[in-house]
Amino acid sequence: MSLNSSAYEALPLGRVLPLGWMKDQLRLQADGLTGHLEEHWDDVGPGNGWIGGSGESWERGPYYLDGLVPLAYLLQDERLIAKARRWIEWSLASQREDGSFGPDRIQSVNEDIDKSQDWWHYMIMMKVMIQYEEATGDNRIVPFLIRFFRYMHMNMHHHPLKNWAVPRGAELMLALHWTYGRTKEPFLLELSQTVSEQTTDWTAILDRFPFWRKVEHWDHRTHVVNVAMGIKTPGLLYELTGDEKLRSAVHRGIDSLMAYHGQAHGMFSGDEWLSGTHPSQGVELCAVVEYMFTLEQLVRIFGDGRFGDILEKVAFNALPAAISADWTSHQYDQQVNQIICNVAKRDWSNGDEANLFGLEPNFGCCTANMHQGWPKLAAHAWMSDRRGGLAAVSYIPCIVKAVVGSGSEAELTVGGGYPFRENVSIGLSLAGPEKFALHLRIPAWCAEPALSINGKPVQLQVDHGFALVEREWNDGDAVELSLPMKVELISRNLYALSVERGPLVYALPIGENWLPHISREKFSDWEIYPTTAWRYGLVEGAGFEFASGEIPSQPFLAEQSPVKLKTKGRLVRNWPMAGNNADSPPLNPDAEGQKEQEIILVPYGGAKLRVGEFPTIRSQPDRAQRPASRAEAHL
């Protein structure tokens, strides 16, 4: 028994280092919640069970490390590295003779876990250990993992996966497959097979998706974070079996999720369960970062650019939307049409504080888990093609250091300011000539990509979202990739519209008045109230004017957005609030007597109060309804 090779292979942590606006985002994390959470939140403070304390000892420590470790090593920040090592060293020292490790008992705020035996929190810690090994080369990690997996192998039949571990078994399979790649120990694949048999059958769910409406019942199969994690399960099974039906199940499942629960920012709704397409339903921040990680793994396994397209849409829109610009507060649930953030009853399963910006709004899982989003995107922006070449998953600014061709070290510098700019530059540094391939992701939204190498045009042939460029490269070679972005209007439920340009969704920013809900020394809770009107519909046929400026250190802040779209709107009188939210965009908006006004749209992630799904103000009321497909808005 052996693993089927994935299309790509993740580069070890630290081989892709952020530059430009991406590095600025990580620096904001380090200066904000991620870098100082231990000092201000008891759940990961000195009393945490994963560093020998008597406090929380289930998922929150490992969750926190799953973002802290990559952040520390991507920034090469010695303060953060020291923080992370404290947790790593305690876990390594805690391993017992039978291979088990960690706190002696589970203590958690969750009341629904089996405290006598649970595997879920170990699954997160495996991912932490793997990242640490890749960043440091610590030769203790692989033997540590082997001993623990032997312990699991002896106990899985007597203590099978339970509760939260059942839908999340793919996280454990990831660690098993990584360790197998290092050791070729046969029992690891036997254990992976056992885990897969005890894991929720996500392949069947995704292939014949049964959840067509907002879910009102507790069930692990519809919990939005479980779904975001579970989508990768067929990919891990594909590594075990090579069955092509698993690939198609993933695509069918994503299509179904977006048809029945899709939101303009690229996520499916879930506040807490799958919640339909209404733009005032929420989506949990934990689901955002876990779906990003899932998509990174799906690109790696299948080599399909579609997963990279979705990854960027979620990363550049849904992720920054739920975190304050200074990284000192976050939301549990965000809304596409978010006209107020306050303590109020909403038609959600979550509590009344779920869309505050704060330290621990509603529940602390996102407080612990949110940190992995940006660092893992940066770490997975480029991958190896397993044959000496490199694959571009995302064109964020970065430096890539990798072994290419016959074994030479190469350095690629990726610039250009993407996604706020259309042009990507890639400079190569090599000791000497080397033949290898670059797999350049060509997004599906780009109709006319163009490539030049050292100023000479190169014809592109795109297969599954990637263009292959294989040649002998030389030191100083310069690659220029143009990805022209056109404004697209996406027709949604009730003929409402969302606006996209490239991977960015654009929204109408609403003036924000941040009022303290709970004041703290550093990480306060905030309500946000609107100071400007929000009930605008888009005037059909008005067109869009694009404007750009310098990219600031925080581009996801509405008032300093580096890209904007100008268009025309009219106030809509029959668009009320409902249940402390914006009601559905009206099918027949009443804008009689309202003058056309210029409105300016900014990237969705920078507007914490916003309208991202608009009613359509028709210039001719008796005109036939527009088709439900995408329609390009001409500039």
XYZ file of C-alpha atoms in Angstrom:
635
model
C 0.000 0.000 0.000
C 1.319 3.449 -0.887
C 0.041 6.969 -1.392
C -0.955 8.317 -4.774
C 1.172 11.341 -5.548
C -0.541 14.679 -5.287
C -0.247 17.093 -8.207
C 1.814 19.547 -6.145
C 3.687 19.527 -2.865
C 3.665 22.290 -0.286
C 7.010 23.989 0.191
C 8.347 23.800 3.761
C 7.294 26.636 6.030
C 9.699 29.545 5.572
C 10.428 28.862 1.898
C 7.821 31.454 0.888
C 8.293 34.754 2.706
C 5.819 37.645 2.431
C 6.540 41.064 0.975
C 4.598 44.285 0.534
C 1.015 44.509 1.712
C 1.024 40.808 2.662
C 3.928 41.265 5.058
C 2.162 44.321 6.472
C -0.894 42.179 7.260
C 1.259 39.701 9.152
C 2.965 42.523 11.014
C -0.434 43.859 12.068
C -1.251 40.381 13.392
C 1.981 40.280 15.332
C 1.332 43.704 16.856
C -2.325 42.879 17.528
C -4.298 39.851 18.658
C -1.953 37.114 17.464
C 1.177 38.536 18.998
C -0.366 39.482 22.346
C -3.306 37.147 22.926
C -1.594 35.218 25.750
C -1.287 38.412 27.753
C -4.969 39.344 27.529
C -7.036 36.147 27.180
C -6.920 33.534 29.925
C -7.847 30.645 27.634
C -4.374 30.706 26.060
C -2.647 32.399 28.972
C -0.197 30.919 31.491
C -2.876 28.623 32.912
C -3.534 26.762 29.667
C -3.202 22.996 29.987
C -0.924 22.781 26.923
C 1.798 24.581 28.848
C 1.244 22.779 32.137
C -1.544 24.854 33.656
C -4.879 23.758 35.083
C -7.049 25.751 32.685
C -8.442 25.111 29.193
C -6.736 22.036 27.785
C -8.729 21.077 24.700
C -8.608 22.879 21.325
C -7.826 26.517 22.081
C -4.104 26.215 22.740
C -3.490 24.107 19.618
C -5.740 26.380 17.550
C -3.721 29.405 18.634
C -0.420 27.714 17.828
C -1.696 26.684 14.391
C -1.542 30.368 13.453
C 1.203 31.594 15.784
C 3.836 29.136 14.514
C 3.598 30.061 10.806
C 3.285 33.770 11.647
C 6.440 33.671 13.786
C 8.577 31.946 11.173
C 7.226 33.891 8.185
C 8.109 37.146 9.921
C 11.302 35.639 11.384
C 10.223 37.325 14.605
C 12.290 36.085 17.550
C 9.744 37.255 20.125
C 6.976 35.215 18.494
C 9.289 32.260 17.887
C 10.096 32.184 21.611
C 6.374 32.249 22.421
C 5.700 29.331 20.090
C 8.661 27.266 21.288
C 7.412 27.369 24.858
C 4.297 25.429 23.804
C 6.205 23.086 21.483
C 8.776 22.168 24.118
C 6.121 21.466 26.737
C 4.294 19.107 24.347
C 7.483 17.282 23.376
C 8.442 16.842 27.017
C 4.967 15.588 27.912
C 5.131 12.437 25.760
C 4.651 9.280 27.819
C 6.077 5.789 27.343
C 2.985 4.613 25.445
C 3.343 7.507 22.958
C 0.486 9.628 24.280
C 1.194 13.233 25.183
C -0.454 16.460 26.219
C -2.488 17.492 29.261
C -3.503 14.766 31.699
C -7.173 15.639 31.372
C -9.421 17.563 29.012
C -10.875 20.767 30.379
C -13.013 22.725 27.968
C -15.839 25.236 27.861
C -17.587 22.821 25.457
C -20.044 20.652 27.322
C -20.558 18.167 24.476
C -17.159 16.469 24.360
C -16.243 13.110 25.844
C -13.637 14.090 28.399
C -12.531 10.472 28.866
C -11.136 10.166 25.316
C -11.078 12.655 22.476
C -8.824 12.792 19.436
C -9.800 16.143 17.951
C -7.389 18.445 19.793
C -4.467 16.162 18.924
C -5.315 16.549 15.230
C -4.651 20.286 15.466
C -1.449 19.725 17.401
C -0.185 17.379 14.676
C -0.494 20.230 12.156
C 1.382 22.504 14.548
C 4.235 20.020 14.950
C 4.524 19.509 11.195
C 4.836 23.244 10.546
C 7.411 23.554 13.307
C 9.486 20.703 11.864
C 9.420 22.225 8.392
C 10.502 25.608 9.713
C 13.274 24.359 12.000
C 14.300 20.880 10.857
C 13.980 19.722 14.481
C 14.825 16.009 14.333
C 12.707 15.209 17.392
C 9.392 15.832 15.631
C 9.088 12.844 13.298
C 9.939 10.241 16.021
C 7.508 12.059 18.324
C 4.741 11.756 15.714
C 5.529 8.102 15.007
C 5.277 7.213 18.696
C 1.931 8.992 19.011
C 0.543 7.402 15.860
C 1.529 3.945 17.147
C -0.413 4.780 20.302
C -3.401 5.752 18.166
C -3.038 2.619 16.050
C -3.308 0.484 19.206
C -6.325 2.375 20.545
C -8.483 3.509 17.614
C -10.690 0.431 17.594
C -11.374 0.631 21.334
C -11.649 4.431 21.320
C -12.932 5.441 17.880
C -13.445 9.000 16.706
C -16.277 10.699 18.567
C -18.190 13.945 18.379
C -16.168 16.763 16.756
C -13.437 14.365 15.641
C -15.836 12.427 13.394
C -16.454 15.151 10.775
C -12.845 16.367 11.047
C -10.937 13.143 10.455
C -9.261 14.537 7.329
C -7.108 16.773 9.544
C -5.595 13.623 11.056
C -5.210 11.996 7.638
C -3.183 15.025 6.518
C -0.703 14.488 9.342
C -0.531 10.743 8.714
C 0.174 11.226 5.013
C 2.846 13.841 5.720
C 4.564 11.517 8.195
C 4.303 8.595 5.780
C 6.048 10.732 3.163
C 8.954 11.130 5.584
C 9.170 7.561 6.898
C 7.246 5.154 4.577
C 5.995 3.346 7.697
C 3.177 1.054 6.397
C 1.099 1.240 9.582
C 0.508 4.958 8.970
C -1.593 4.218 5.897
C -3.414 1.453 7.747
C -4.244 4.004 10.423
C -5.311 6.521 7.789
C -7.677 3.918 6.343
C -9.137 3.306 9.807
C -9.570 7.041 10.338
C -11.313 7.397 6.978
C -13.779 4.639 7.915
C -14.632 6.447 11.160
C -14.934 9.868 9.497
C -18.172 11.374 8.200
C -18.870 10.257 4.622
C -18.318 13.681 3.104
C -17.968 12.183 -0.362
C -21.601 11.041 -0.343
C -22.791 14.359 1.107
C -20.905 16.429 -1.462
C -21.807 14.187 -4.386
C -25.564 14.203 -3.674
C -25.941 17.309 -1.559
C -29.079 17.057 0.603
C -29.130 20.416 2.424
C -31.143 22.687 0.136
C -32.467 25.149 2.704
C -31.399 27.000 5.826
C -30.798 24.313 8.453
C -32.616 24.693 11.755
C -31.329 21.575 13.524
C -28.119 20.636 15.319
C -26.085 18.264 13.180
C -22.341 17.906 12.679
C -22.876 17.452 8.929
C -24.292 20.967 8.529
C -22.099 22.821 11.026
C -20.376 25.395 8.847
C -16.862 24.837 10.226
C -17.193 21.082 9.894
C -18.340 21.531 6.291
C -15.404 23.856 5.556
C -13.003 21.227 6.898
C -14.868 18.249 5.478
C -14.663 19.339 1.844
C -11.017 18.266 1.783
C -11.877 14.711 2.897
C -12.363 13.303 -0.634
C -8.962 14.773 -1.496
C -7.258 12.836 1.290
C -9.146 9.700 0.239
C -7.931 10.325 -3.309
C -4.361 10.155 -2.004
C -5.220 6.729 -0.566
C -7.201 5.297 -3.516
C -6.740 7.397 -6.675
C -10.489 7.125 -7.363
C -11.444 9.908 -9.813
C -15.002 9.999 -8.437
C -13.565 11.698 -5.374
C -12.357 14.635 -7.455
C -15.779 15.130 -9.060
C -17.499 14.889 -5.654
C -15.519 17.907 -4.421
C -16.546 19.995 -7.427
C -20.182 18.922 -7.187
C -20.235 19.684 -3.488
C -18.801 23.179 -3.866
C -21.270 23.900 -6.681
C -24.158 22.770 -4.469
C -22.980 24.714 -1.447
C -22.772 27.898 -3.495
C -26.143 27.272 -5.164
C -28.018 26.750 -1.896
C -25.927 28.677 0.627
C -23.485 30.778 -1.385
C -22.566 34.325 -0.424
C -21.055 37.138 -2.503
C -17.672 36.917 -0.711
C -17.061 33.344 -1.911
C -18.079 31.530 1.285
C -21.216 29.566 2.035
C -23.282 30.873 4.933
C -23.279 29.377 8.403
C -24.304 31.047 11.626
C -23.889 28.215 13.063
C -25.431 25.821 10.519
C -25.724 26.185 6.759
C -28.111 29.106 6.466
C -29.139 29.801 2.872
C -28.313 32.635 0.492
C -29.863 35.627 2.291
C -27.189 38.384 2.416
C -27.980 39.086 6.085
C -27.254 35.528 7.187
C -23.845 35.270 8.795
C -20.760 33.185 8.231
C -18.388 32.226 11.013
C -14.763 33.388 10.932
C -13.577 29.890 11.908
C -15.217 28.605 8.725
C -13.422 31.234 6.635
C -9.921 30.265 7.784
C -10.650 26.535 7.695
C -12.083 26.747 4.171
C -8.950 28.605 3.084
C -6.795 25.782 4.461
C -9.026 23.214 2.763
C -8.677 24.979 -0.581
C -4.896 25.128 -0.190
C -4.899 21.361 0.278
C -7.223 20.785 -2.677
C -4.911 22.792 -4.963
C -2.009 20.705 -3.703
C -3.749 17.384 -4.235
C -5.565 17.956 -7.533
C -3.548 20.741 -9.182
C -6.751 22.492 -10.242
C -6.656 26.271 -10.503
C -10.333 26.544 -9.635
C -9.505 25.945 -5.996
C -6.955 28.755 -6.141
C -9.608 31.092 -7.580
C -11.971 30.333 -4.702
C -9.141 30.588 -2.186
C -8.238 34.102 -3.297
C -11.854 35.258 -3.343
C -12.381 34.070 0.228
C -8.983 35.316 1.434
C -9.189 38.798 -0.083
C -12.815 39.425 0.907
C -14.307 37.291 3.689
C -11.140 37.146 5.825
C -10.295 40.864 6.207
C -13.984 41.748 6.506
C -14.242 39.965 9.855
C -11.119 41.460 11.477
C -10.601 45.094 12.444
C -8.018 46.996 10.419
C -5.651 47.219 13.394
C -6.071 43.527 14.295
C -7.362 44.258 17.810
C -10.878 42.812 17.396
C -12.816 40.382 15.240
C -16.325 39.180 14.463
C -17.719 35.731 15.087
C -20.226 36.164 12.218
C -20.079 38.595 9.306
C -22.829 39.567 6.853
C -22.621 40.538 3.187
C -25.165 43.281 3.843
C -23.974 44.459 7.241
C -25.654 47.721 8.145
C -25.117 47.591 11.910
C -23.008 45.565 14.346
C -24.656 45.488 17.739
C -26.004 43.320 20.516
C -29.351 42.292 19.079
C -31.491 39.270 18.338
C -31.015 37.925 14.813
C -32.387 34.940 12.973
C -29.229 32.994 13.752
C -28.371 30.026 15.904
C -25.635 32.148 17.488
C -26.041 34.558 20.367
C -26.866 38.251 20.378
C -23.174 39.285 20.449
C -22.143 37.242 17.400
C -21.509 40.164 15.043
C -19.807 42.525 17.472
C -16.151 43.259 16.857
C -14.360 42.124 19.974
C -12.033 39.817 21.833
C -14.412 36.882 22.263
C -17.780 37.731 20.682
C -20.287 34.880 21.094
C -17.691 32.084 21.546
C -13.927 31.792 21.817
C -13.182 29.271 19.063
C -12.597 32.040 16.498
C -10.514 34.018 18.986
C -8.151 31.048 19.050
C -8.434 29.881 15.426
C -8.527 33.065 13.322
C -4.735 33.450 13.280
C -3.984 30.794 10.639
C -5.694 32.602 7.728
C -3.074 35.002 6.346
C 0.053 33.038 7.400
C -1.034 29.812 5.707
C -2.085 31.654 2.553
C 1.386 33.201 2.413
C 3.105 29.880 3.116
C 1.122 28.112 0.371
C 1.268 30.836 -2.271
C 3.764 28.714 -4.249
C 4.230 24.951 -4.303
C 6.556 22.400 -5.867
C 5.362 20.406 -8.873
C 7.377 17.405 -7.566
C 9.551 17.455 -10.732
C 11.794 20.400 -10.000
C 9.273 23.049 -11.034
C 7.123 25.540 -9.148
C 3.390 26.298 -9.171
C 1.871 29.690 -8.405
C -1.234 29.293 -6.246
C -1.590 33.007 -5.440
C 0.265 36.077 -6.696
C 0.589 37.870 -3.373
C 3.896 39.765 -3.029
C 6.529 37.345 -1.733
C 9.964 35.791 -2.072
C 10.107 32.099 -2.964
C 13.221 30.083 -2.132
C 13.176 26.576 -3.578
C 15.215 23.797 -5.112
C 14.504 23.614 -8.861
C 15.553 21.645 -11.911
C 18.397 19.248 -11.236
C 18.897 20.509 -7.681
C 19.836 24.191 -7.854
C 18.627 26.800 -5.411
C 16.408 29.454 -6.958
C 14.885 32.625 -5.607
C 11.783 34.169 -7.132
C 10.664 37.657 -6.187
C 6.967 38.241 -6.823
C 5.883 41.871 -7.032
C 3.234 44.030 -8.571
C 0.705 44.616 -5.791
C -1.794 41.922 -6.800
C -4.817 41.809 -6.260
C -4.900 45.605 -6.189
C -3.010 45.656 -9.489
C -3.430 43.645 -12.692
C 0.240 43.039 -13.437
C 2.434 40.521 -11.660
C 6.234 40.614 -11.918
C 8.413 37.582 -11.156
C 12.171 38.018 -11.012
C 14.432 34.964 -10.977
C 17.752 34.607 -9.217
C 19.810 31.497 -10.090
C 23.419 30.456 -9.687
C 23.422 29.268 -13.305
C 21.155 28.111 -16.140
C 18.540 25.574 -15.061
C 15.662 23.926 -16.889
C 12.380 23.658 -14.988
C 8.684 24.488 -15.265
C 6.604 27.316 -13.890
C 2.902 26.516 -13.505
C 1.200 29.905 -13.570
C -2.369 29.999 -12.306
C -4.642 31.826 -14.739
C -7.836 32.803 -12.920
C -11.131 31.902 -14.583
C -12.268 35.534 -14.299
C -9.429 36.675 -16.585
C -10.418 36.494 -20.259
C -7.242 37.913 -21.803
C -4.130 36.996 -19.818
C -0.770 37.892 -21.313
C 2.728 36.675 -20.491
C 6.134 37.992 -21.449
C 9.605 36.758 -20.507
C 12.444 39.267 -20.748
C 10.116 41.513 -22.736
C 9.154 38.907 -25.336
C 5.518 37.686 -25.537
C 4.871 34.035 -24.743
C 1.745 32.204 -25.869
C -0.302 30.743 -23.039
C -2.074 27.411 -23.054
C -4.234 26.931 -19.998
C -5.155 23.509 -18.628
C -7.215 23.163 -15.433
C -6.485 26.771 -14.573
C -2.693 26.622 -14.948
C -0.416 27.636 -17.823
C 2.765 25.584 -18.084
C 5.956 27.421 -19.023
C 8.919 25.061 -19.247
C 12.278 26.316 -20.450
C 15.883 26.884 -19.467
C 15.927 29.789 -17.067
C 18.834 32.110 -16.358
C 19.772 34.412 -13.536
C 17.995 37.730 -13.943
C 15.141 36.452 -16.100
C 12.054 38.621 -15.726
C 8.509 37.298 -16.065
C 5.602 39.692 -16.521
C 2.082 38.333 -16.227
C -0.857 40.574 -17.080
C -4.244 39.587 -15.650
C -6.703 42.226 -16.908
C -9.624 42.712 -14.539
C -13.071 43.676 -15.805
C -16.050 44.609 -13.691
C -18.637 41.864 -13.528
C -22.137 42.014 -12.134
C -23.234 38.737 -10.564
C -26.991 38.157 -10.541
C -28.116 36.706 -7.242
C -31.405 35.828 -5.530
C -34.302 38.144 -6.485
C -32.125 39.668 -9.238
C -29.969 41.430 -6.680
C -26.429 42.162 -7.859
C -22.974 41.804 -6.396
C -19.999 43.549 -8.008
C -16.640 41.913 -8.713
C -13.426 42.979 -10.359
C -10.834 40.249 -10.508
C -10.685 38.438 -7.144
C -12.078 41.439 -5.246
C -15.745 41.916 -4.387
C -16.792 45.568 -4.139
C -19.264 46.971 -1.621
C -20.823 50.289 -0.678
C -19.089 51.424 2.517
C -21.379 52.838 5.194
C -20.058 55.459 7.585
C -18.963 53.790 10.823
C -19.368 55.002 14.405
C -17.471 52.614 16.682
C -18.870 52.656 20.215
C -17.329 50.646 23.057
C -19.405 47.747 24.318
C -16.798 46.465 26.784
C -13.637 48.504 27.356
C -10.399 46.678 28.098
C -6.756 47.657 28.375
C -5.976 46.509 24.837
C -8.635 44.377 23.119
C -12.053 45.968 23.629
C -15.472 44.948 22.277
C -17.201 47.330 19.882
C -20.612 48.009 18.447
C -20.662 49.828 15.101
C -23.531 52.099 14.089
C -24.134 53.610 10.636
C -23.616 57.312 9.982
C -24.590 57.351 6.298
C -27.441 55.966 4.198
C -27.315 52.361 3.041
C -30.547 51.737 1.062
C -29.037 52.180 -2.394
C -29.839 50.202 -5.490
C -27.562 50.153 -8.537
C -28.844 51.941 -11.604
C -28.976 49.490 -14.474
C -26.592 50.358 -17.295
C -24.816 53.123 -15.366
C -21.381 51.592 -15.881
C -18.375 51.763 -13.602
C -15.328 54.010 -13.468
C -12.239 52.435 -11.945
C -9.772 54.487 -9.890
C -6.569 53.412 -8.167
C -4.007 54.935 -5.840
C -0.988 53.927 -3.798
C -1.256 50.675 -1.863
C -1.090 51.581 1.844
C 0.165 49.331 4.615
C -3.469 48.455 5.383
C -5.353 48.297 2.067
C -8.414 46.762 3.768
C -9.626 50.031 5.244
C -12.398 51.778 3.341
C -11.174 55.351 3.706
C -7.724 54.542 2.324
C -8.665 51.874 -0.202
C -6.156 51.694 -3.092
C -8.871 50.727 -5.602
C -12.404 52.072 -6.034
C -15.322 51.839 -8.421
C -17.605 54.782 -9.157
C -21.131 54.155 -10.371
C -24.693 55.460 -10.011
C -27.254 54.543 -7.382
C -30.647 55.628 -6.139
C -32.177 55.383 -2.698
C -34.762 52.617 -2.351
C -37.755 53.392 -0.137
C -39.146 49.844 0.155
C -36.017 48.209 1.555
C -36.622 47.950 5.310
C -34.749 46.464 8.210
C -35.998 43.101 9.409
C -34.871 41.393 12.603
C -32.088 43.956 13.196
C -30.714 43.322 9.707
C -31.169 44.632 6.208
C -34.097 42.768 4.696
C -33.754 40.984 1.343
C -32.934 43.384 -1.501
C -36.407 44.060 -2.960
C -37.278 42.365 -6.236
C -39.127 45.503 -7.387
C -37.285 48.375 -5.710
C -39.222 51.627 -5.346
C -36.882 54.514 -6.148
C -39.541 56.870 -7.494
C -38.558 60.502 -7.106
C -35.036 59.672 -5.957
C -32.228 61.292 -7.922
C -29.330 59.335 -9.302
C -26.274 59.816 -7.128
C -22.650 58.931 -7.609
C -21.707 56.154 -5.212
C -18.217 54.819 -4.609
C -17.619 51.138 -3.998
C -14.521 49.799 -2.245
C -13.147 46.297 -1.649
C -15.573 44.365 0.518
C -12.979 43.448 3.148
C -12.250 47.080 3.994
C -15.823 48.105 4.817
C -17.002 46.817 8.184
C -20.439 48.314 7.555
C -21.462 47.782 3.939
C -23.924 46.731 1.303
C -22.467 44.008 -0.904
C -25.670 42.805 -2.574
C -27.817 45.445 -4.271
C -31.301 45.653 -5.743
C -31.380 46.617 -9.421
C -32.960 49.942 -10.382
C -34.175 49.336 -13.928
C -34.051 52.212 -16.358
C -37.111 50.742 -18.117
C -39.579 49.224 -15.618
C -41.311 47.029 -18.209
C -38.080 45.602 -19.542
C -37.756 41.803 -19.532
C -35.935 40.439 -16.534
C -32.207 40.117 -16.871
C -30.764 36.603 -17.197
C -29.544 34.914 -14.036
C -26.025 34.441 -15.387
C -23.087 36.810 -14.986
C -23.317 40.011 -16.983
C -20.247 42.097 -17.634
C -20.571 45.791 -16.805
C -18.765 47.814 -19.443
C -16.594 50.650 -18.269
